[in-house]
mmCIF file of the C-alpha atoms, coordinates in Angstrom:
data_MODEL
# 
_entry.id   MODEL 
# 
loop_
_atom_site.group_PDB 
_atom_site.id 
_atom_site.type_symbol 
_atom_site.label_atom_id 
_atom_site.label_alt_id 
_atom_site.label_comp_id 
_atom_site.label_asym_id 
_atom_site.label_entity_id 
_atom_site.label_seq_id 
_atom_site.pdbx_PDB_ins_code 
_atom_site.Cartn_x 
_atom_site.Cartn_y 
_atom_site.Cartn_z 
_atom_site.occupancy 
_atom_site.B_iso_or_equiv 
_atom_site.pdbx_formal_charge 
_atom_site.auth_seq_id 
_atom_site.auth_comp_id 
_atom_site.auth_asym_id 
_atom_site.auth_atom_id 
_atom_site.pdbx_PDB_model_num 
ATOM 1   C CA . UNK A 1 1   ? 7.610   3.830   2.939   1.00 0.00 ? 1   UNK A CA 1 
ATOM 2   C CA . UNK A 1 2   ? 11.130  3.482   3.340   1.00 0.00 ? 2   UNK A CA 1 
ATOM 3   C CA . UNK A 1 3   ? 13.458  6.251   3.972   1.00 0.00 ? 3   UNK A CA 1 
ATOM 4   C CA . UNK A 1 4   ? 16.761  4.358   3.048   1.00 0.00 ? 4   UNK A CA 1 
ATOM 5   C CA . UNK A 1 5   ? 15.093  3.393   -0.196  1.00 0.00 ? 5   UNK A CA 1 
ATOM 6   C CA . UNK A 1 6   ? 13.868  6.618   -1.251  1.00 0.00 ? 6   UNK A CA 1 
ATOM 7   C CA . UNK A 1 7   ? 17.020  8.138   -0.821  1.00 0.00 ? 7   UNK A CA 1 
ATOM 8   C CA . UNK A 1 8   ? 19.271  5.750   -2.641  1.00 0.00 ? 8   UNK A CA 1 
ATOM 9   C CA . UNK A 1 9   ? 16.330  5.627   -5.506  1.00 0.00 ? 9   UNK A CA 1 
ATOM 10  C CA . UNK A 1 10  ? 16.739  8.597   -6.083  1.00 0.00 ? 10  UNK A CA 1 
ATOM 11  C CA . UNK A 1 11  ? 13.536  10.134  -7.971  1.00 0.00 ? 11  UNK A CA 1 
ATOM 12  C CA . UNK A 1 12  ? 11.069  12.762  -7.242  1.00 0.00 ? 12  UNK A CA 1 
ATOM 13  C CA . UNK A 1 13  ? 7.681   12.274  -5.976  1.00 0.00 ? 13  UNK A CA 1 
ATOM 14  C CA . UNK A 1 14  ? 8.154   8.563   -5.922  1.00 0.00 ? 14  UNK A CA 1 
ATOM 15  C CA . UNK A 1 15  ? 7.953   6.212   -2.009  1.00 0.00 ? 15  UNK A CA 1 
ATOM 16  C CA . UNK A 1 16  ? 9.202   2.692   -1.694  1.00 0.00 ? 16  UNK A CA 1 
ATOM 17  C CA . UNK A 1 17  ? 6.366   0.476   -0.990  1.00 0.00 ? 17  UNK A CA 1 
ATOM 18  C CA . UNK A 1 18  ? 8.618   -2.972  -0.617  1.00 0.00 ? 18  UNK A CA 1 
ATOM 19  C CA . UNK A 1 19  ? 11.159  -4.817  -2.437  1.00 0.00 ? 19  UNK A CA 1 
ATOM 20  C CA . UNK A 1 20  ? 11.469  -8.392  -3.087  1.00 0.00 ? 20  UNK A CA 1 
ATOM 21  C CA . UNK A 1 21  ? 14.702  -10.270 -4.096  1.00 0.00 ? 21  UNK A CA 1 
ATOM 22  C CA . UNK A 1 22  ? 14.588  -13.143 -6.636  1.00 0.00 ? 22  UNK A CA 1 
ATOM 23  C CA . UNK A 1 23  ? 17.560  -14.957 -8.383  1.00 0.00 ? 23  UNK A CA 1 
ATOM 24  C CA . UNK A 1 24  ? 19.873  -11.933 -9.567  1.00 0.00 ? 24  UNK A CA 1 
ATOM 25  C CA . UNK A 1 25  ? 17.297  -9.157  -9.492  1.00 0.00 ? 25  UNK A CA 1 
ATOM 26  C CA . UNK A 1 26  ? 15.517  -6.394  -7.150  1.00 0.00 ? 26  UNK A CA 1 
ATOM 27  C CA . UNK A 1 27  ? 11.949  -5.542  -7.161  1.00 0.00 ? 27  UNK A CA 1 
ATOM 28  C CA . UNK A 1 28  ? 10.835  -2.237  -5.795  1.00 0.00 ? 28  UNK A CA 1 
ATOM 29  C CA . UNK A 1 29  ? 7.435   -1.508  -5.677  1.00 0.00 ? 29  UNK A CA 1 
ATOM 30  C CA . UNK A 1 30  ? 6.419   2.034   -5.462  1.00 0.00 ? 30  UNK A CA 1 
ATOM 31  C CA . UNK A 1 31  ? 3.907   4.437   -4.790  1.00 0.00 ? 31  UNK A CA 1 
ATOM 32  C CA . UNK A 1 32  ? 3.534   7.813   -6.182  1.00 0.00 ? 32  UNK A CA 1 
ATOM 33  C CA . UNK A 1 33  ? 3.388   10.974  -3.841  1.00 0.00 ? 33  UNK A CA 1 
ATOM 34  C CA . UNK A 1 34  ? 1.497   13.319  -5.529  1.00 0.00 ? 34  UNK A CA 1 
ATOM 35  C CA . UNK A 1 35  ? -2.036  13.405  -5.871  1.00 0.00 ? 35  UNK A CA 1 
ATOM 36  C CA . UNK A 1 36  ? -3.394  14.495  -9.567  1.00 0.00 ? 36  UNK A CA 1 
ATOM 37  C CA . UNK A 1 37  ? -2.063  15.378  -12.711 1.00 0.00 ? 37  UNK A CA 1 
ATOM 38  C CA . UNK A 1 38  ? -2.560  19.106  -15.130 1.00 0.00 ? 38  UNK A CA 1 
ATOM 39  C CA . UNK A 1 39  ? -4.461  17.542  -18.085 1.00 0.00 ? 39  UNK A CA 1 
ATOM 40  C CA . UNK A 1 40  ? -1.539  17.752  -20.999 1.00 0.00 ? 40  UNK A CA 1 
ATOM 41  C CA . UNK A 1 41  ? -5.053  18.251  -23.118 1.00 0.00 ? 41  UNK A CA 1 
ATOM 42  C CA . UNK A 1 42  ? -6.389  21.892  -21.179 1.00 0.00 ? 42  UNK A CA 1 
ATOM 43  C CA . UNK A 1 43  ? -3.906  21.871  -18.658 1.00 0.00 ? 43  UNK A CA 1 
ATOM 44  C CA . UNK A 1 44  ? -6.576  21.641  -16.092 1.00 0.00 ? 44  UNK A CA 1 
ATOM 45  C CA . UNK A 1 45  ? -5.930  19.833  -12.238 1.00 0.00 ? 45  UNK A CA 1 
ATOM 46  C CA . UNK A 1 46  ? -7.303  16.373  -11.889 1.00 0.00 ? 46  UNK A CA 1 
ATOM 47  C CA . UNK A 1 47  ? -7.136  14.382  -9.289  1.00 0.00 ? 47  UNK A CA 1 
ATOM 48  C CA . UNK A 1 48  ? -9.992  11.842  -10.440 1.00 0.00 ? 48  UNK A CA 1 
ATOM 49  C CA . UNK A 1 49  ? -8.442  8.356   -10.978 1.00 0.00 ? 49  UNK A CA 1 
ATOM 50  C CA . UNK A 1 50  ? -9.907  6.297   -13.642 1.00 0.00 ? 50  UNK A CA 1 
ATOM 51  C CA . UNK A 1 51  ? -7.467  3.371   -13.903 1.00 0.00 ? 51  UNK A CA 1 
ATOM 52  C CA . UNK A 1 52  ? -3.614  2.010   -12.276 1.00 0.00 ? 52  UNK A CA 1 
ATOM 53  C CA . UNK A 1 53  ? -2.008  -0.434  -14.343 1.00 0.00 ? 53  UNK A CA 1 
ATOM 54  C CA . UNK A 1 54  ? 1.357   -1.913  -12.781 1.00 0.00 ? 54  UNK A CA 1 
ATOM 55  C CA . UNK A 1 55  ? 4.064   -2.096  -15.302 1.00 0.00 ? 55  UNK A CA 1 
ATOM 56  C CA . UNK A 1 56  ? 7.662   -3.294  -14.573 1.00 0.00 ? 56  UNK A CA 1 
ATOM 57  C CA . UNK A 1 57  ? 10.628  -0.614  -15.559 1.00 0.00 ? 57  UNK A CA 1 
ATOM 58  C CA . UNK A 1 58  ? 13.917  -1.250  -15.423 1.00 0.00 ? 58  UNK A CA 1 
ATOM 59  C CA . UNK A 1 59  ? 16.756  0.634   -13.326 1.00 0.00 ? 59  UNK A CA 1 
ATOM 60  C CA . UNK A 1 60  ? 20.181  1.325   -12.973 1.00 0.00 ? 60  UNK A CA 1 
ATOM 61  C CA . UNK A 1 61  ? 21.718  -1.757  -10.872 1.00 0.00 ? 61  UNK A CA 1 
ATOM 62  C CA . UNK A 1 62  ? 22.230  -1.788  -7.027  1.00 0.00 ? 62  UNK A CA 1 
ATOM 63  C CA . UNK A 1 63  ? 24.339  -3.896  -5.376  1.00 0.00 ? 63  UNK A CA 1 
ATOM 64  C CA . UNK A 1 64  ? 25.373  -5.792  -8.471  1.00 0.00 ? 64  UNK A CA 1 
ATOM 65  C CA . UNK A 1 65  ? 21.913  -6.388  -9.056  1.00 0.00 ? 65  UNK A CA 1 
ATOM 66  C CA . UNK A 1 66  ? 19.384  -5.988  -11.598 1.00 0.00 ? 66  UNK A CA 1 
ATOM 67  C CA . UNK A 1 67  ? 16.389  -3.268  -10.832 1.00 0.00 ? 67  UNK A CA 1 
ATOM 68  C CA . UNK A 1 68  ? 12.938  -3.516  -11.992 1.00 0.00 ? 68  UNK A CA 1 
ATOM 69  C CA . UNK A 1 69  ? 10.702  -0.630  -10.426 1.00 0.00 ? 69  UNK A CA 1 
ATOM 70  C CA . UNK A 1 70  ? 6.666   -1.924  -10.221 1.00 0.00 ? 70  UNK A CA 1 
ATOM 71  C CA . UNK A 1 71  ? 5.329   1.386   -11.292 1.00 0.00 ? 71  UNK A CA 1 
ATOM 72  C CA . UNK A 1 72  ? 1.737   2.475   -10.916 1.00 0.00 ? 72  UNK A CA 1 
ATOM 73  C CA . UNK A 1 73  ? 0.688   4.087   -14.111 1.00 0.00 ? 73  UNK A CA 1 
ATOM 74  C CA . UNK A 1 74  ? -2.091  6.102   -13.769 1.00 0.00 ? 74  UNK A CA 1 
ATOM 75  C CA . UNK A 1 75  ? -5.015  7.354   -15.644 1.00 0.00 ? 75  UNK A CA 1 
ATOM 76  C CA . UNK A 1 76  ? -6.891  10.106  -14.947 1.00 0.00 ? 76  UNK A CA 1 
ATOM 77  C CA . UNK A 1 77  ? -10.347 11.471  -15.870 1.00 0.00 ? 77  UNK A CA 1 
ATOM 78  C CA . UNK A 1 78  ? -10.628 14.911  -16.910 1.00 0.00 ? 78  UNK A CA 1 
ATOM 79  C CA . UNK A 1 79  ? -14.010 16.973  -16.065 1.00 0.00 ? 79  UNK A CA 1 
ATOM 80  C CA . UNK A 1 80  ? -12.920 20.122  -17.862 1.00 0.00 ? 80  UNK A CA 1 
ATOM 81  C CA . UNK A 1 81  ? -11.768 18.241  -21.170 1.00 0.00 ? 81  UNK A CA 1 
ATOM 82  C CA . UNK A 1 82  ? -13.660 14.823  -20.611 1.00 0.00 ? 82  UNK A CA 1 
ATOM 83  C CA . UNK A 1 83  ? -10.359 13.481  -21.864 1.00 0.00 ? 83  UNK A CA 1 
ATOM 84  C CA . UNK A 1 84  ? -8.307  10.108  -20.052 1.00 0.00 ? 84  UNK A CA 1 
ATOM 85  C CA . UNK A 1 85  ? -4.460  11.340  -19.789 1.00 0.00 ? 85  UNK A CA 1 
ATOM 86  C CA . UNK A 1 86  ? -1.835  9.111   -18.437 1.00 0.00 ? 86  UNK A CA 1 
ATOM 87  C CA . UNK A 1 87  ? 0.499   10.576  -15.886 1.00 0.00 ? 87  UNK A CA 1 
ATOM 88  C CA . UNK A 1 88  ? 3.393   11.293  -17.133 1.00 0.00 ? 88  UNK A CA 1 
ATOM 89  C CA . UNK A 1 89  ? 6.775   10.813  -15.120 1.00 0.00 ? 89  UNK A CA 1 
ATOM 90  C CA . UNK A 1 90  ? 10.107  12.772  -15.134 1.00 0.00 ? 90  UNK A CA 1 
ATOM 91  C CA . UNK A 1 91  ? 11.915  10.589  -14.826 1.00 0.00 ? 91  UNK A CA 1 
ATOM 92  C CA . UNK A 1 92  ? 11.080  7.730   -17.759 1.00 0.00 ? 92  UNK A CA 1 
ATOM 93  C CA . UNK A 1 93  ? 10.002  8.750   -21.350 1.00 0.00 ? 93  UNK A CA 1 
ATOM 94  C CA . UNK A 1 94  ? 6.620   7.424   -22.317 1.00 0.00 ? 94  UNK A CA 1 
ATOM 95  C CA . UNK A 1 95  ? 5.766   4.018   -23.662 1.00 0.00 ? 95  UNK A CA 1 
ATOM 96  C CA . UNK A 1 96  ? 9.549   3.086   -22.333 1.00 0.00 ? 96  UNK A CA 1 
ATOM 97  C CA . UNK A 1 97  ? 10.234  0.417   -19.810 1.00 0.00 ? 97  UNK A CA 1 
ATOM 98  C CA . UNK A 1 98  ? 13.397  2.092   -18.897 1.00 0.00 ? 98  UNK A CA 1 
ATOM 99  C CA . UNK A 1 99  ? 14.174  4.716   -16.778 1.00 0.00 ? 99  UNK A CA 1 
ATOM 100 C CA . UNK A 1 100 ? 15.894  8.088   -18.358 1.00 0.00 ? 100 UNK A CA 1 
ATOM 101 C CA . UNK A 1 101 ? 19.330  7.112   -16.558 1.00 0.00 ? 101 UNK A CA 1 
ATOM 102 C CA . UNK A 1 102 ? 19.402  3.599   -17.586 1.00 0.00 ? 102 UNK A CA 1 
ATOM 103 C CA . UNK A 1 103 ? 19.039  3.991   -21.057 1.00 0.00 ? 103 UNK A CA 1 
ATOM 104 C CA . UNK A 1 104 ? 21.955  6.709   -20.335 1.00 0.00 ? 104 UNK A CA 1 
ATOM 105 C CA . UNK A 1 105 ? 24.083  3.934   -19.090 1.00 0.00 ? 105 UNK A CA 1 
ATOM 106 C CA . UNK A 1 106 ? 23.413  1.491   -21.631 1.00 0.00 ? 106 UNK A CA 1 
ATOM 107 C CA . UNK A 1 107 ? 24.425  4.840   -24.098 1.00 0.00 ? 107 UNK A CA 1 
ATOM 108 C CA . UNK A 1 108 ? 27.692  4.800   -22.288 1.00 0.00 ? 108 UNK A CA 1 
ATOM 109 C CA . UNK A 1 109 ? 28.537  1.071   -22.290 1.00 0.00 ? 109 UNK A CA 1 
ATOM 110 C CA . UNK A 1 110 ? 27.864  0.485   -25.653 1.00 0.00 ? 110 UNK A CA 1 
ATOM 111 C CA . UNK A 1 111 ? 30.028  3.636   -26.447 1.00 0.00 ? 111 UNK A CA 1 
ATOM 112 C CA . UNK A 1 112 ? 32.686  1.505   -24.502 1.00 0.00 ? 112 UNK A CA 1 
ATOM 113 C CA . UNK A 1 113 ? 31.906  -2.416  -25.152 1.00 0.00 ? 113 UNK A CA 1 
ATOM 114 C CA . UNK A 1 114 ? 29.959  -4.476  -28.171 1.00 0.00 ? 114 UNK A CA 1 
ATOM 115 C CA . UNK A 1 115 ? 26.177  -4.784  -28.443 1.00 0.00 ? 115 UNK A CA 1 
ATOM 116 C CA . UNK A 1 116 ? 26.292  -7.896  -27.332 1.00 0.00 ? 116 UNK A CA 1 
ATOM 117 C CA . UNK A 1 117 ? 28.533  -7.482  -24.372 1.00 0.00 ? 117 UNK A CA 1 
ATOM 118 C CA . UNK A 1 118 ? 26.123  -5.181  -22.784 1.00 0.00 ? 118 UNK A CA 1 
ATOM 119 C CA . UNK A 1 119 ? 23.236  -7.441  -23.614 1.00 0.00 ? 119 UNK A CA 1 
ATOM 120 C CA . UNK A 1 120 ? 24.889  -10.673 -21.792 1.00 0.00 ? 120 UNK A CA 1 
ATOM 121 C CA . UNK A 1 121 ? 26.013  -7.874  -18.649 1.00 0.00 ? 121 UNK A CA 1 
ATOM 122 C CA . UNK A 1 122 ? 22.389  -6.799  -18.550 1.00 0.00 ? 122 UNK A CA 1 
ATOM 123 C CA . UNK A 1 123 ? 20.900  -9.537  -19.198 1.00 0.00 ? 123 UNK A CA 1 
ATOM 124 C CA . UNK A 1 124 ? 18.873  -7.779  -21.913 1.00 0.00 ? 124 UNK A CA 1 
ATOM 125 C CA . UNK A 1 125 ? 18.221  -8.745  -25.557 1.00 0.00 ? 125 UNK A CA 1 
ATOM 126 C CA . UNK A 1 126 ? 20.554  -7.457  -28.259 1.00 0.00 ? 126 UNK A CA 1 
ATOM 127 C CA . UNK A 1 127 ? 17.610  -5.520  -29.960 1.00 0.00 ? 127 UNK A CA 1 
ATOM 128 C CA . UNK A 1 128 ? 16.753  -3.897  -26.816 1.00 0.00 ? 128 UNK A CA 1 
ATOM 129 C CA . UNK A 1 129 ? 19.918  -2.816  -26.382 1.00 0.00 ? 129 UNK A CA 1 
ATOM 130 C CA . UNK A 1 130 ? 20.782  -1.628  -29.393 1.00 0.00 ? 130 UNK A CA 1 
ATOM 131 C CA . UNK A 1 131 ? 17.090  0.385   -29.497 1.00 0.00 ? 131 UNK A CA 1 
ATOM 132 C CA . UNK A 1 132 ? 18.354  2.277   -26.616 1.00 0.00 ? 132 UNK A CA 1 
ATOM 133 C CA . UNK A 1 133 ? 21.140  3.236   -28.108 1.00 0.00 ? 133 UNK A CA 1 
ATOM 134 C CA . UNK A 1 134 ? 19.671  4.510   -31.149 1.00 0.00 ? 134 UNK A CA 1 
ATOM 135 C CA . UNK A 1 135 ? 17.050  6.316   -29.297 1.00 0.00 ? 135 UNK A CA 1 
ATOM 136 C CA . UNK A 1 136 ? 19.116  7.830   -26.883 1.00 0.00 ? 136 UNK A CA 1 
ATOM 137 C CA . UNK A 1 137 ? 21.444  8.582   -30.360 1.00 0.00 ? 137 UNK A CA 1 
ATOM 138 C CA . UNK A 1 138 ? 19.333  10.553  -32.189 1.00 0.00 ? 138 UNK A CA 1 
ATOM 139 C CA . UNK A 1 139 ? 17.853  12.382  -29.314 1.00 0.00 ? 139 UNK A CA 1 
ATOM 140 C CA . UNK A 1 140 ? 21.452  13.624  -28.225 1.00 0.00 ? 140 UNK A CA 1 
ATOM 141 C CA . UNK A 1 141 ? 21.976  14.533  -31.951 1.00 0.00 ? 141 UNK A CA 1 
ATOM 142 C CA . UNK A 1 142 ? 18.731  16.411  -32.473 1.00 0.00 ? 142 UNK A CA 1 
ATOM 143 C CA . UNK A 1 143 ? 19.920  18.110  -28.891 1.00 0.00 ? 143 UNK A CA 1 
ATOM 144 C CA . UNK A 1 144 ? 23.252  18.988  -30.601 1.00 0.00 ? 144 UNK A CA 1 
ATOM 145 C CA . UNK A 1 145 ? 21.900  20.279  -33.872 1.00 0.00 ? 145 UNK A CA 1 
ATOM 146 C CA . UNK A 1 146 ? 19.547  22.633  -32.159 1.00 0.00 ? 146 UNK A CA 1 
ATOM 147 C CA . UNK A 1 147 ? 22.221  23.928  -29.791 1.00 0.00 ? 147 UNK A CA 1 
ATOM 148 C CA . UNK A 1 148 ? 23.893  24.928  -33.029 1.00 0.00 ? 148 UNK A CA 1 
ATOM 149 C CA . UNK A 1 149 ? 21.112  26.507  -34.407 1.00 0.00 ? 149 UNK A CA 1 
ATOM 150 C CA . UNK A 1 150 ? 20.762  28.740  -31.316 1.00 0.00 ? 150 UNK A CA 1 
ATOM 151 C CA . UNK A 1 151 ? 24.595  29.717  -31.513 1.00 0.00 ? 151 UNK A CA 1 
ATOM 152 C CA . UNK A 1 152 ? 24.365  30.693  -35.334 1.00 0.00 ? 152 UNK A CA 1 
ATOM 153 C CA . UNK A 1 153 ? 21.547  33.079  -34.511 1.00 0.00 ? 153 UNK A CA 1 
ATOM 154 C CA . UNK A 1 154 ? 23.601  34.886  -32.056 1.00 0.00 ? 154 UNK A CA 1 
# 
């Protein structure tokens, strides 16, 4: 656990483990704090692991350097529901490998540069890029259209 890492991560219920630096990029390795999960199936508590799976997610840059998080993703057993729910975190939509705020800044820089300028800065493919985007596109339009919704009603 690292205090100085924590902080300048930034995310809830998450601990630095250790970090390794290789070439242009960071690894952090973390560890989640809390113990169990409310089954999204009967919204009963588990705390009974079944399975961690490590997957790499990428970050918002520190230093100048890329981020790539080692995330434990954990699956749970459910006694209530007999069901195997994956936890789900705050902070990164599920099945991405992007956090929430880096696919907001590769929103912003594309609003700014080309496709293929932010793919060369990030040193990410132009499809991936440009998958964010749309993603991140639609959600923020779907966001707008039902704020408008609520405002006609009034």
């Amino acid at each position: 656990m690292d205090f100085y890492l924590d902080n300048l991560l930034n995310l809830p219920h998450v601990t630095v483990l250790s970090y390794q630096q290789q070439e242009e990029f960071i690894f952090l390795k973390l560890d989640l704090l809390n113990e169990g999960i409310f089954c999204p199936h009967c919204q009963t508590y588990t705390d009974n692991l079944h399975q961690t799976r490590p997957i790499l997610v990428r970050d918002l840059s520190i230093v100048g350097q890329g981020v790539y998080l080692k995330v434990p993703r954990r699956q749970f057993v459910c006694p209530h529901c007999n069901k195997y729910p994956t936890e789900e975190l705050e902070w990164m939509d599920k099945g991405r490998n992007y956090t929430k705020r880096y696919e907001e800044y590769i929103y912003e820089k594309v609003k700014e540069l080309t496709v293929e300028q932010v793919s060369v800065r990030e040193q990410l493919s132009p499809d991936q890029v440009q998958n964010s985007f749309s993603r991140l596109a639609q959600k923020k339009r779907l966001v707008e259209k039902i704020g408008q919704c609520q405002k006609s009603k009034v």
